[in-house]
Amino acid sequence: MTDETKTSQDPTPNDDDARAVDTPPAAASPPAAAVEMPFQAEVQQVLGLVIHSLYANTEVFLRELVSNASDALDRGRFLQLTRSDVTAAEGELGISIQLDETAHTLTLSDNGIGMTRDEVVQNLGTIARSGSLEFLKVHAEAARKEKDGALKLIGQFGVGFYAAFMVASRVDVQTRSMLPGAEPVLWRSTGSGTFTVLPGERLHPGTEVTLHLKPEHHEYAQPWRVKAIVEKYSDFVTFPIRVGDELVNRQKALWAMPKGEVTEEQHTEFYRHVSGHGDEPLARVHLSIDAPVQFQALLYVPGKAPYDLFQKDRRGIKLYAKRILIDEDSDKLTPIWLRFLRGVVDSEDLSLNVSREMLQENKTLSSIEQQITKQVLKALKDLAESNREKYATFWKEFGRVLKEGLTVDWRNKEAIVELCRFESMRTDADKTLSLAEYVAAMPEAQQDIFYVTGLSRKQVAESPHLEAFKKRGWDVLFLVDPIDEWVVQSLPEHSGKKLRSVTHGELDLGPEPDAAPEAGEAPRAIAAVKKALGDRVKDVRVTRRLTESASCLVAADGDAGANMERILRMVDKGAVQQQKRILELNPGHPMVQNLDKLAERAPESPRVQGFAELLFDQAMLAEGVVEDPAQLVRRIQALLTDASAAAVAADQAPST
């Protein structure tokens, strides 16, 4: 019945389990009278923690008992198939839970393999396994680190059969083994240091565990409460579980069925059950893997992004071991950038100690994660190739999460890149293209992949930095998700093409098609602006990227751009100091040409200073930033005053 029930007669022995002892046939010893025995020291320590600690989730006791019963049924069924001399189970194999709200008892019984007297003493009175020591060690470490550390162990570290003492003041175990000549045995304990073994009354093979509930846990004698726990943890146990006369669990685990036998209706219903959403999934991954780790999985991509997608505490994938729920929201089965997946993973290879929630072999989980990641990426690639419209929906809902993978998962980087989609100067709003499509459309003269980052499509589409690209007909990627700033740092090139920001560094795109005569370098304007702005800019130089605007600001290679600084300031205003940038002037623009002439005639004129400041302000405005709005307004007013005065003077001048 218990997860400690592994003997030499166990049809699936575990050589690593130190509790697997050679037990003589039950008939070899005459029935013994009532005997009181002490618990093994380790058991008593575990019981002390269970009974006296303030656990937050006592309901796990029922999950443990159901799991033990399911194991006993599996072993009994196998034993009947392999031996002809055992006593067959009575009736349909299953688990029964009987409740007495008056006597405040909960009785869980199965008609599985049962236990002999020696097995009862061995399995319920001792723990010869390192798991108990590990439990005690982890508990002590948690308690040492923080005052309420022990509280956090519940939900992470169950205690098998002994979990019954969390809610029971006394536990009775009536059992009878299938082995030839076995006699019924009764095991009884209050968990206070000893247990009693005496002749039992069970007529047929199996085990019956009766919990005499503590006053504060009388709720577990109420049918509605017990049904809810069974549905939560044991809904897919192979054997029927009845509370009273009512069948509670659905038994049929879709993930364990052949893919071709699961209908679309079943998939939709199951997806809604595990996700809590009323929509339909965009895609699914149904896996049955035997090596290097055995597990089955049924995972879904939701139709809409879950509300908690970017929250620290969010729903995850349900983790089962032999159809028993271990973790309702596991974050260890997929990388964080696949956190939108919903579904189930079930494995018989999960290495547990006395807990069904403390996974000891991280390598097992790591292997499962790698397999799931590989298969999900393949499924998404198939979706992108077979149904572009459906994949566009996926990308709109989960694209920014998937792009996180480019920044943290180097192993799967290339596969993730293939799935990424981006807006660009040539795409319509809300339309996207892949990097492969971008590269395929590049003109022969274009050597690099160009991009611009910003807050929105509208903002970047109006950036003056795009002017030279528009004139040449070269496309530019619009990267308007905050995560894109980290994506481009993690993706310096693709398909042998460098990714280059149009707002960083020197930019030489080669000769312009149908270029106008050389406009000159405006050396006096450059010198005047440098003098006027001083150390507010890193440098002032002639641009190669502007064709219509007079000026723009450019970040030096290696420096954070304006958009990155804006994002970091949103997180922590004081953490980022604005870096000085380079002001580029367009020598073909009339304003720059006029400034060049004015600086030649009157380099110390206030107008030179004013025009220099306006060129800087104009560049800042193009980035959506104004350092001093009031000062900018005064400069514009002064400029308009001069311009209007000149216009009036021109109108009043006598005609010739």
PDB file of C-alpha atoms in Angstrom, residues 5 8 27 78 125 139 165 189 265 308 326 364 422 431 491 541 562 580 629 644:
ATOM      1  CA  THR A   5       6.140  -1.398   0.044  1.00  0.00           C
ATOM      2  CA  SER A   8      11.580  -9.525  -2.536  1.00  0.00           C
ATOM      3  CA  ALA A  27       3.255 -19.151   6.278  1.00  0.00           C
ATOM      4  CA  PHE A  78       1.625  -7.915 -12.205  1.00  0.00           C
ATOM      5  CA  GLY A 125       8.303   1.140  11.084  1.00  0.00           C
ATOM      6  CA  HIS A 139      14.415  20.840   6.730  1.00  0.00           C
ATOM      7  CA  PHE A 165      -0.201  11.856  10.727  1.00  0.00           C
ATOM      8  CA  SER A 189      -0.058   3.944  15.771  1.00  0.00           C
ATOM      9  CA  GLU A 265     -12.937  17.631 -29.103  1.00  0.00           C
ATOM     10  CA  ASP A 308       0.014  36.227 -15.929  1.00  0.00           C
ATOM     11  CA  ILE A 326       3.538  16.270  -8.259  1.00  0.00           C
ATOM     12  CA  THR A 364      16.277  14.017 -15.387  1.00  0.00           C
ATOM     13  CA  PHE A 422       9.956  41.673 -37.340  1.00  0.00           C
ATOM     14  CA  LYS A 431       2.729  42.628 -40.786  1.00  0.00           C
ATOM     15  CA  LEU A 491      22.584  38.559 -32.532  1.00  0.00           C
ATOM     16  CA  ARG A 541      30.406  65.936 -38.195  1.00  0.00           C
ATOM     17  CA  ALA A 562      18.643  56.833 -26.919  1.00  0.00           C
ATOM     18  CA  LYS A 580      26.882  62.350 -25.046  1.00  0.00           C
ATOM     19  CA  PRO A 629      11.057  73.061 -23.633  1.00  0.00           C
ATOM     20  CA  SER A 644       9.038  88.050 -39.804  1.00  0.00           C
TER      21      SER A 644
END
